[in-house]
PDB file of C-alpha atoms in Angstrom:
ATOM      1  CA  MET K 393     167.820 -20.554  37.098  1.00 65.00           C
ATOM      2  CA  SER K 394     164.827 -23.171  35.607  1.00 74.00           C
ATOM      3  CA  GLN K 395     162.158 -22.481  32.848  1.00 74.00           C
ATOM      4  CA  ALA K 396     159.559 -23.572  36.109  1.00 72.00           C
ATOM      5  CA  ASN K 397     161.421 -20.951  38.460  1.00 76.00           C
ATOM      6  CA  LEU K 398     160.598 -18.128  36.659  1.00 76.00           C
ATOM      7  CA  SER K 399     156.863 -19.400  35.218  1.00 79.00           C
ATOM      8  CA  GLU K 400     156.463 -19.348  39.600  1.00 79.00           C
ATOM      9  CA  MET K 401     157.879 -16.120  40.073  1.00 81.00           C
ATOM     10  CA  ILE K 402     156.085 -15.088  37.569  1.00 82.00           C
ATOM     11  CA  ASP K 403     152.031 -16.332  37.866  1.00 79.00           C
ATOM     12  CA  ARG K 404     152.783 -14.877  41.254  1.00 81.00           C
ATOM     13  CA  ALA K 405     154.162 -10.798  40.145  1.00 82.00           C
ATOM     14  CA  ILE K 406     150.362 -11.293  38.609  1.00 83.00           C
ATOM     15  CA  VAL K 407     148.664 -12.436  40.611  1.00 78.00           C
ATOM     16  CA  ASP K 408     149.852  -9.857  43.354  1.00 77.00           C
ATOM     17  CA  LEU K 409     149.525  -6.630  40.881  1.00 78.00           C
ATOM     18  CA  ILE K 410     145.222  -8.500  40.728  1.00 78.00           C
ATOM     19  CA  SER K 411     144.844  -8.775  44.493  1.00 70.00           C
ATOM     20  CA  GLU K 412     146.164  -5.126  44.632  1.00 70.00           C
ATOM     21  CA  GLN K 413     144.072  -3.748  41.745  1.00 68.00           C
ATOM     22  CA  VAL K 414     141.153  -5.765  43.049  1.00 65.00           C
ATOM     23  CA  ILE K 415     141.371  -4.388  46.966  1.00 60.00           C
ATOM     24  CA  ALA K 416     142.195  -0.854  44.925  1.00 57.00           C
ATOM     25  CA  ALA K 417     138.499  -1.076  43.852  1.00 58.00           C
ATOM     26  CA  LEU K 418     136.974  -2.212  46.427  1.00 53.00           C
ATOM     27  CA  GLN K 419     138.262  -0.034  48.930  1.00 52.00           C
ATOM     28  CA  ARG K 420     136.934   2.214  46.477  1.00 53.00           C
ATOM     29  CA  TYR K 421     133.845   1.492  46.400  1.00 51.00           C
ATOM     30  CA  GLN K 422     132.946   0.414  49.677  1.00 58.00           C
ATOM     31  CA  LYS K 423     134.055   4.369  50.844  1.00 83.00           C
ATOM     32  CA  ARG K 424     131.916   6.098  48.560  1.00 91.00           C
ATOM     33  CA  ILE K 425     128.123   6.714  48.965  1.00 94.00           C
ATOM     34  CA  VAL K 426     125.490   8.478  46.731  1.00 95.00           C
ATOM     35  CA  VAL K 427     123.183  10.304  48.752  1.00 96.00           C
ATOM     36  CA  LEU K 428     120.105  11.540  47.616  1.00 95.00           C
ATOM     37  CA  PHE K 429     117.607  14.639  48.167  1.00 94.00           C
ATOM     38  CA  THR K 430     113.824  14.465  46.786  1.00 91.00           C
ATOM     39  CA  GLY K 431     111.177  16.468  48.563  1.00 85.00           C
ATOM     40  CA  ASN K 432     112.165  20.866  49.784  1.00 87.00           C
ATOM     41  CA  ASP K 433     111.802  20.494  53.670  1.00 88.00           C
ATOM     42  CA  GLU K 434     114.900  22.015  55.037  1.00 90.00           C
ATOM     43  CA  GLY K 435     114.465  20.051  58.474  1.00 89.00           C
ATOM     44  CA  VAL K 436     115.379  16.839  56.183  1.00 89.00           C
ATOM     45  CA  PHE K 437     118.793  17.887  55.411  1.00 92.00           C
ATOM     46  CA  VAL K 438     119.509  19.801  58.948  1.00 92.00           C
ATOM     47  CA  GLN K 439     119.196  16.757  60.225  1.00 91.00           C
ATOM     48  CA  ALA K 440     121.040  14.756  58.371  1.00 93.00           C
ATOM     49  CA  GLN K 441     123.939  17.043  58.102  1.00 93.00           C
ATOM     50  CA  PRO K 442     125.387  15.993  61.465  1.00 93.00           C
ATOM     51  CA  GLN K 443     124.325  13.158  61.047  1.00 92.00           C
ATOM     52  CA  LEU K 444     126.672  12.782  56.903  1.00 94.00           C
ATOM     53  CA  GLN K 445     129.122  14.306  58.720  1.00 93.00           C
ATOM     54  CA  THR K 446     129.860  11.428  60.633  1.00 92.00           C
ATOM     55  CA  LEU K 447     129.973   9.702  57.157  1.00 91.00           C
ATOM     56  CA  VAL K 448     132.468  11.954  55.693  1.00 92.00           C
ATOM     57  CA  GLN K 449     134.984  12.017  59.359  1.00 90.00           C
ATOM     58  CA  GLN K 450     134.790   7.678  58.407  1.00 87.00           C
ATOM     59  CA  GLY K 451     136.421   8.097  55.607  1.00 88.00           C
ATOM     60  CA  TYR K 452     133.402   7.774  53.376  1.00 91.00           C
ATOM     61  CA  SER K 453     133.601  10.454  50.298  1.00 92.00           C
ATOM     62  CA  LEU K 454     129.958  11.627  50.123  1.00 94.00           C
ATOM     63  CA  SER K 455     127.854  12.601  46.218  1.00 94.00           C
ATOM     64  CA  LEU K 456     125.342  14.936  46.371  1.00 95.00           C
ATOM     65  CA  LEU K 457     121.309  14.299  44.479  1.00 94.00           C
ATOM     66  CA  PHE K 458     119.771  17.066  44.748  1.00 93.00           C
ATOM     67  CA  SER K 459     116.050  16.198  42.613  1.00 91.00           C
ATOM     68  CA  TYR K 460     114.154  19.904  41.351  1.00 89.00           C
ATOM     69  CA  SER K 461     111.985  20.600  44.327  1.00 89.00           C
ATOM     70  CA  ALA K 462     115.029  19.764  46.803  1.00 90.00           C
ATOM     71  CA  ARG K 463     116.963  22.969  44.828  1.00 88.00           C
ATOM     72  CA  THR K 464     115.578  24.978  47.819  1.00 89.00           C
ATOM     73  CA  ILE K 465     117.496  23.214  50.105  1.00 92.00           C
ATOM     74  CA  LEU K 466     120.611  23.122  47.799  1.00 88.00           C
ATOM     75  CA  LYS K 467     120.690  27.518  47.659  1.00 89.00           C
ATOM     76  CA  ARG K 468     119.778  27.977  51.359  1.00 92.00           C
ATOM     77  CA  HIS K 469     122.538  25.888  52.813  1.00 94.00           C
ATOM     78  CA  GLN K 470     125.098  25.756  50.969  1.00 92.00           C
ATOM     79  CA  ALA K 471     127.732  26.237  53.796  1.00 93.00           C
ATOM     80  CA  ALA K 472     126.965  23.265  55.527  1.00 94.00           C
ATOM     81  CA  ILE K 473     127.225  22.201  52.183  1.00 94.00           C
ATOM     82  CA  ALA K 474     130.741  22.429  51.028  1.00 94.00           C
ATOM     83  CA  ALA K 475     131.139  21.151  55.093  1.00 94.00           C
ATOM     84  CA  LEU K 476     130.555  17.620  54.002  1.00 94.00           C
ATOM     85  CA  SER K 477     132.867  18.305  50.594  1.00 92.00           C
ATOM     86  CA  PRO K 478     131.862  17.215  48.479  1.00 94.00           C
ATOM     87  CA  GLU K 479     132.294  14.958  45.837  1.00 91.00           C
ATOM     88  CA  HIS K 480     129.438  15.967  43.465  1.00 91.00           C
ATOM     89  CA  ILE K 481     126.925  17.772  43.267  1.00 92.00           C
ATOM     90  CA  ILE K 482     124.235  17.623  40.768  1.00 91.00           C
ATOM     91  CA  GLN K 483     121.040  19.587  40.481  1.00 88.00           C
ATOM     92  CA  ALA K 484     118.172  17.443  38.762  1.00 81.00           C
ATOM     93  CA  GLY K 485     117.736  19.210  34.807  1.00 75.00           C
ATOM     94  CA  GLU K 486     121.877  20.236  35.522  1.00 61.00           C
ATOM     95  CA  GLN K 487     123.580  16.183  34.468  1.00 59.00           C
ATOM     96  CA  ASN K 488     122.435  13.642  32.663  1.00 72.00           C
ATOM     97  CA  ALA K 489     121.793  10.144  32.757  1.00 80.00           C
ATOM     98  CA  GLU K 490     124.605   8.871  32.463  1.00 84.00           C
ATOM     99  CA  GLU K 491     126.143  11.104  34.743  1.00 88.00           C
ATOM    100  CA  CYS K 492     123.803   9.948  37.887  1.00 90.00           C
ATOM    101  CA  HIS K 493     124.572   6.107  36.018  1.00 91.00           C
ATOM    102  CA  ARG K 494     127.465   6.284  37.105  1.00 90.00           C
ATOM    103  CA  LEU K 495     127.864   7.340  40.402  1.00 92.00           C
ATOM    104  CA  ILE K 496     125.549   5.104  41.096  1.00 93.00           C
ATOM    105  CA  ASN K 497     128.270   2.799  39.907  1.00 91.00           C
ATOM    106  CA  GLN K 498     131.279   3.925  41.169  1.00 89.00           C
ATOM    107  CA  SER K 499     129.387   3.782  44.605  1.00 90.00           C
ATOM    108  CA  HIS K 500     128.525   0.558  47.650  1.00 85.00           C
ATOM    109  CA  LEU K 501     124.845   2.214  48.135  1.00 91.00           C
ATOM    110  CA  LEU K 502     122.288   4.301  47.924  1.00 95.00           C
ATOM    111  CA  LEU K 503     121.290   6.551  50.851  1.00 95.00           C
ATOM    112  CA  ILE K 504     118.014   8.989  51.106  1.00 96.00           C
ATOM    113  CA  PRO K 505     117.276  10.952  54.497  1.00 93.00           C
ATOM    114  CA  GLU K 506     113.345  11.001  53.046  1.00 90.00           C
ATOM    115  CA  LEU K 507     111.432   9.348  50.699  1.00 92.00           C
ATOM    116  CA  SER K 508     108.819  12.285  49.878  1.00 91.00           C
ATOM    117  CA  LEU K 509     105.675  10.916  48.773  1.00 91.00           C
ATOM    118  CA  ASN K 510     106.418  11.298  45.356  1.00 91.00           C
ATOM    119  CA  THR K 511     109.064   9.747  44.670  1.00 93.00           C
ATOM    120  CA  LEU K 512     107.896   6.847  46.689  1.00 94.00           C
ATOM    121  CA  ALA K 513     104.652   6.320  44.701  1.00 94.00           C
ATOM    122  CA  LYS K 514     106.543   6.841  42.183  1.00 94.00           C
ATOM    123  CA  SER K 515     109.468   4.549  42.448  1.00 94.00           C
ATOM    124  CA  ALA K 516     107.346   1.702  43.492  1.00 94.00           C
ATOM    125  CA  LEU K 517     105.083   1.582  40.822  1.00 93.00           C
ATOM    126  CA  GLY K 518     108.712   1.778  38.236  1.00 90.00           C
ATOM    127  CA  ILE K 519     107.374   5.683  36.695  1.00 90.00           C
ATOM    128  CA  GLY K 520     110.941   6.616  35.729  1.00 87.00           C
ATOM    129  CA  ASP K 521     110.344  10.094  34.947  1.00 87.00           C
ATOM    130  CA  SER K 522     112.252  12.083  37.906  1.00 88.00           C
ATOM    131  CA  LEU K 523     115.493  12.453  38.540  1.00 89.00           C
ATOM    132  CA  PRO K 524     115.536  10.879  42.379  1.00 92.00           C
ATOM    133  CA  SER K 525     113.242   7.280  40.240  1.00 93.00           C
ATOM    134  CA  GLN K 526     115.588   7.627  37.597  1.00 92.00           C
ATOM    135  CA  VAL K 527     118.395   7.425  39.877  1.00 94.00           C
ATOM    136  CA  ILE K 528     116.560   4.641  42.999  1.00 95.00           C
ATOM    137  CA  ALA K 529     115.099   2.407  39.642  1.00 94.00           C
ATOM    138  CA  TYR K 530     119.290   2.417  37.830  1.00 94.00           C
ATOM    139  CA  ALA K 531     120.738   1.238  41.504  1.00 94.00           C
ATOM    140  CA  LEU K 532     117.929  -1.461  41.652  1.00 93.00           C
ATOM    141  CA  MET K 533     118.404  -2.853  38.534  1.00 91.00           C
ATOM    142  CA  GLN K 534     122.783  -2.406  39.101  1.00 90.00           C
ATOM    143  CA  GLY K 535     121.783  -5.327  42.769  1.00 89.00           C
ATOM    144  CA  LYS K 536     122.898  -1.616  44.864  1.00 91.00           C
ATOM    145  CA  PRO K 537     121.796  -1.163  48.661  1.00 92.00           C
ATOM    146  CA  ILE K 538     119.271   0.938  49.645  1.00 94.00           C
ATOM    147  CA  ILE K 539     118.467   2.633  52.351  1.00 95.00           C
ATOM    148  CA  ALA K 540     116.018   4.889  52.910  1.00 94.00           C
ATOM    149  CA  SER K 541     113.825   6.749  55.405  1.00 91.00           C
ATOM    150  CA  HIS K 542     110.859   8.433  55.417  1.00 83.00           C
ATOM    151  CA  HIS K 543     108.202  10.736  57.440  1.00 71.00           C
ATOM    152  CA  PHE K 544     105.383   9.060  56.833  1.00 68.00           C
ATOM    153  CA  SER K 545     103.315   8.965  60.137  1.00 66.00           C
ATOM    154  CA  GLU K 546      98.892   8.578  60.400  1.00 64.00           C
ATOM    155  CA  ASN K 547      97.407  10.665  62.063  1.00 66.00           C
ATOM    156  CA  ASN K 548      93.789  10.796  61.973  1.00 67.00           C
ATOM    157  CA  ALA K 549      93.314  13.792  59.336  1.00 79.00           C
ATOM    158  CA  ILE K 550      94.631  10.928  56.535  1.00 83.00           C
ATOM    159  CA  PRO K 551      91.608   8.756  55.048  1.00 87.00           C
ATOM    160  CA  PRO K 552      91.780   5.984  55.817  1.00 86.00           C
ATOM    161  CA  ALA K 553      92.375   4.384  52.113  1.00 90.00           C
ATOM    162  CA  TYR K 554      94.943   6.725  51.903  1.00 89.00           C
ATOM    163  CA  ALA K 555      97.876   6.313  55.090  1.00 88.00           C
ATOM    164  CA  ALA K 556      96.780   2.099  53.286  1.00 90.00           C
ATOM    165  CA  ASN K 557      97.913   3.062  49.613  1.00 92.00           C
ATOM    166  CA  ILE K 558     101.077   4.440  50.419  1.00 92.00           C
ATOM    167  CA  LYS K 559     102.145   1.317  53.168  1.00 91.00           C
ATOM    168  CA  GLN K 560     101.585  -0.586  50.195  1.00 94.00           C
ATOM    169  CA  HIS K 561     104.202   1.725  48.593  1.00 94.00           C
ATOM    170  CA  ILE K 562     106.765   1.490  51.121  1.00 93.00           C
ATOM    171  CA  ALA K 563     105.857  -2.849  51.567  1.00 93.00           C
ATOM    172  CA  GLN K 564     106.170  -2.778  47.389  1.00 94.00           C
ATOM    173  CA  LEU K 565     109.912  -0.955  47.715  1.00 94.00           C
ATOM    174  CA  GLN K 566     111.123  -3.902  51.029  1.00 93.00           C
ATOM    175  CA  ALA K 567     110.165  -5.993  48.729  1.00 93.00           C
ATOM    176  CA  TYR K 568     112.820  -4.581  45.929  1.00 92.00           C
ATOM    177  CA  GLY K 569     115.762  -4.916  48.686  1.00 91.00           C
ATOM    178  CA  VAL K 570     114.359  -0.803  50.505  1.00 94.00           C
ATOM    179  CA  ARG K 571     115.809  -0.901  53.373  1.00 93.00           C
ATOM    180  CA  PHE K 572     113.506   1.536  55.609  1.00 93.00           C
ATOM    181  CA  ILE K 573     115.498   3.705  58.897  1.00 90.00           C
ATOM    182  CA  LYS K 574     114.443   6.269  60.882  1.00 86.00           C
ATOM    183  CA  PRO K 575     115.594   9.065  59.805  1.00 81.00           C
ATOM    184  CA  GLY K 576     118.578  10.122  63.661  1.00 82.00           C
ATOM    185  CA  GLU K 577     119.459   7.193  62.111  1.00 84.00           C
ATOM    186  CA  LEU K 578     121.509   7.461  58.911  1.00 83.00           C
ATOM    187  CA  ALA K 579     125.361   6.879  60.080  1.00 82.00           C
ATOM    188  CA  CYS K 580     124.391   4.219  62.592  1.00 82.00           C
ATOM    189  CA  SER K 581     122.427   1.757  59.502  1.00 79.00           C
ATOM    190  CA  ILE K 582     125.523   1.994  57.823  1.00 78.00           C
ATOM    191  CA  ASP K 583     127.542  -1.154  59.007  1.00 61.00           C
ATOM    192  CA  ALA K 584     131.469   0.479  58.824  1.00 44.00           C
ATOM    193  CA  LYS K 585     132.478  -3.515  59.485  1.00 41.00           C
ATOM    194  CA  THR K 586     129.871  -4.931  56.178  1.00 46.00           C
ATOM    195  CA  GLN K 587     132.282  -5.131  53.072  1.00 46.00           C
ATOM    196  CA  TRP K 588     130.496  -4.603  49.970  1.00 46.00           C
ATOM    197  CA  VAL K 589     131.557  -6.008  46.226  1.00 43.00           C
ATOM    198  CA  THR K 590     129.677  -5.927  43.686  1.00 41.00           C
ATOM    199  CA  THR K 591     129.950  -9.101  41.565  1.00 41.00           C
ATOM    200  CA  THR K 592     130.024  -9.853  38.032  1.00 39.00           C
ATOM    201  CA  ILE K 593     126.159  -9.911  37.310  1.00 40.00           C
ATOM    202  CA  GLY K 594     126.425  -6.568  39.098  1.00 44.00           C
ATOM    203  CA  ARG K 595     125.011  -7.495  42.053  1.00 48.00           C
ATOM    204  CA  SER K 596     126.032  -6.863  45.064  1.00 50.00           C
ATOM    205  CA  VAL K 597     126.735  -9.040  48.027  1.00 49.00           C
ATOM    206  CA  PRO K 598     128.388  -8.804  51.601  1.00 50.00           C
ATOM    207  CA  LEU K 599     131.915 -10.001  51.126  1.00 45.00           C
ATOM    208  CA  SER K 600     131.225 -11.937  54.587  1.00 44.00           C
ATOM    209  CA  ARG K 601     129.304 -14.117  52.585  1.00 45.00           C
ATOM    210  CA  ILE K 602     132.065 -14.499  49.970  1.00 41.00           C
ATOM    211  CA  ILE K 603     134.560 -14.966  52.303  1.00 41.00           C
ATOM    212  CA  HIS K 604     133.073 -17.410  54.651  1.00 42.00           C
ATOM    213  CA  GLN K 605     131.664 -19.585  51.570  1.00 43.00           C
ATOM    214  CA  PRO K 606     134.917 -20.938  49.204  1.00 45.00           C
ATOM    215  CA  VAL K 607     135.109 -22.527  46.666  1.00 47.00           C
ATOM    216  CA  GLN K 608     137.760 -24.596  45.549  1.00 47.00           C
ATOM    217  CA  GLN K 609     138.037 -25.067  42.259  1.00 48.00           C
ATOM    218  CA  LYS K 610     140.496 -27.975  40.703  1.00 53.00           C
ATOM    219  CA  LYS K 611     141.642 -26.432  37.499  1.00 59.00           C
ATOM    220  CA  ARG K 612     145.017 -24.136  37.149  1.00 66.00           C
ATOM    221  CA  LEU K 613     142.956 -21.736  35.342  1.00 73.00           C
ATOM    222  CA  ILE K 614     139.751 -19.957  36.037  1.00 73.00           C
ATOM    223  CA  SER K 615     138.296 -18.662  32.613  1.00 74.00           C
ATOM    224  CA  LEU K 616     135.869 -16.018  32.156  1.00 72.00           C
ATOM    225  CA  HIS K 617     132.964 -18.608  31.986  1.00 70.00           C
ATOM    226  CA  ASP K 618     133.824 -20.126  34.626  1.00 70.00           C
ATOM    227  CA  VAL K 619     133.013 -16.682  36.461  1.00 71.00           C
ATOM    228  CA  LEU K 620     130.145 -15.779  34.755  1.00 69.00           C
ATOM    229  CA  LEU K 621     128.655 -19.103  35.274  1.00 70.00           C
ATOM    230  CA  HIS K 622     128.912 -18.869  39.101  1.00 68.00           C
ATOM    231  CA  ASP K 623     127.283 -18.261  41.755  1.00 65.00           C
ATOM    232  CA  PRO K 624     128.438 -14.743  42.700  1.00 62.00           C
ATOM    233  CA  SER K 625     127.292 -15.143  46.415  1.00 58.00           C
ATOM    234  CA  ARG K 626     130.664 -17.558  46.938  1.00 65.00           C
ATOM    235  CA  ALA K 627     133.599 -17.260  46.239  1.00 65.00           C
ATOM    236  CA  LEU K 628     135.903 -18.467  43.501  1.00 65.00           C
ATOM    237  CA  TYR K 629     139.211 -20.201  43.949  1.00 65.00           C
ATOM    238  CA  LEU K 630     142.596 -21.580  42.553  1.00 66.00           C
ATOM    239  CA  ALA K 631     143.627 -24.679  43.274  1.00 63.00           C
ATOM    240  CA  PRO K 632     147.242 -24.096  45.114  1.00 61.00           C
ATOM    241  CA  ASN K 633     148.856 -25.558  41.829  1.00 60.00           C
TER     242      ASN K 633
END
């Protein structure tokens, strides 16, 4: 066997090994969701539970985070929570911020069954003095997709100025990239066909955007410098040789 053939075999083996590791890592991220409960409305969990069960049946692994005010849900619905087979359960005050950050890093999106008005206002104004607002702020800074629902509806009892303020907070979070949905659309809002990839700068982009926008590099080696400077929404390929 010539040295050239041996070198080619080694190169192929390295590429295959790296490819397997990358695919395995992507699969771990794609199937993990952090679910954040804010507020003390038990009806929110009752409505969300069957939808979360659907996600579990689809192969998603859930990590459940409960705010301080949502601790009632955690106490009164232990059996239903256990039926979801959550990978992690974290209650405000029991874990440090690093643990929550680790879960966000290992998940491909943050799902909020109901965003309370308190957390809505804090997140819109950049106030991070509670578990929910800290988790949302960190997910935003990491470029993680966030899907949330809210039960706000206008009625005659709400002063117009207050209603306008709430709408402004919602619009601000939408500008940050938070996607708002109806409470009954939690499961169907997650497109199983959409695969998200965390890029080198921490931004999450659909895998389809990467696949369909190839960039050919005319050199045999891509350095770390090349990767860091590359547009994270486009794929980076080595030349055939």
